[in-house]
Amino acid sequence: MVDRQLDICRGATVIDLDGTYSRQNTLKTYIRLGVRYLLSKWRLTSAVTVTTLVAIRGLKLISHTTMKFNALRIIGKDPELMEKFGAEIKSALNSDVKQFIERRKDAGDRILLATAAADFYIPAIWDGDFVATTFDNNELRLECRGEEKRRRVDQWLESNGLKLNYVLTDHHDDAPLLKVNRTGQNILVNPSPETLRFFREFEPTHFLLIEELADDVITR
C-alpha cells in the first residue's frame, strides 16, 4: 500500500521512437538489414518478395500496414539479424533525447517508450517499459499510433498510478497524446515543417522544441 502511494506521486515521461529517440526509421532499418540477411542465407525468393512489397508500397498500391506486416513476417526474427539491428539503431540514437531521459529519471519519472513499431524488436534497442504494435496474434493489424497509442499510454499510466509530465515526439500522428497532456509539457524533436504547421494550429497549442529547454526545466 505504501509503495502504491509513493507511485501515485510520481510522474512519467513518454518518448516516441522513430524520428525522436532514434534518428533512423526502425522499420526501414530492419527491412534493409533483413533483405541483406535473407540474401546472405540464399533465401533469394524471400528477399525479392520483401523488396517487391516495399516497391509496391512506394507506388501506393498497398497500405503501409500491409507492407509492414508482410515484410516483417517474411524476414523473421533471427537472433543474428536482431543483434545487427540493435547495434545499428543504438548507434543512431538522438543524444539530446538520451540526455533528457536521464535527467527525467534523475527527477523521479518513469519512462515509457510509445511507438507504432513492431513490439518484437523493441527489446533489441530498449530495456525499459514500452507500448508498441503487437505483431503476433494481431489479426486486425491494429497499429499503436494515433488514438490507439493514446489509449495504450493512458492504460499504462493508470495501471502504474502515474501522472503525465512530458511527451516527446517528432510527428503530428501523436496529436491525440499531446492533446490529453494538459498539465505536463509537450516537446517536439526535429519536427518537419508540416508537423510544425500542424501543431501551431492545433488545440491546445502548448509545446516547446527540445532545443528550447533549459536544464532547470528538465529536472523540475
CSV table of C-alpha atoms in Angstrom, one decimal, residues 2 8 15-16 27 54 58 73 94 133 144 155 158 162 171 199:
chain,number,residue,atom,x,y,z
A,2,VAL,CA,2.8,2.4,0.8
A,8,ILE,CA,0.9,8.0,-7.3
A,15,ILE,CA,9.0,9.1,-25.7
A,16,ASP,CA,8.2,8.4,-29.3
A,27,LEU,CA,11.2,-0.3,-39.8
A,54,VAL,CA,8.5,-2.1,-50.5
A,58,GLY,CA,6.3,3.2,-52.8
A,73,ARG,CA,6.8,-11.8,-41.3
A,94,ASN,CA,19.3,11.2,-30.5
A,133,THR,CA,2.3,-2.5,-32.2
A,144,CYS,CA,0.0,1.6,-31.9
A,155,GLN,CA,-3.8,2.4,-19.7
A,158,GLU,CA,-3.5,4.3,-14.9
A,162,LEU,CA,1.4,7.9,-12.6
A,171,HIS,CA,5.3,13.8,-35.6
A,199,PHE,CA,0.8,21.9,-34.0
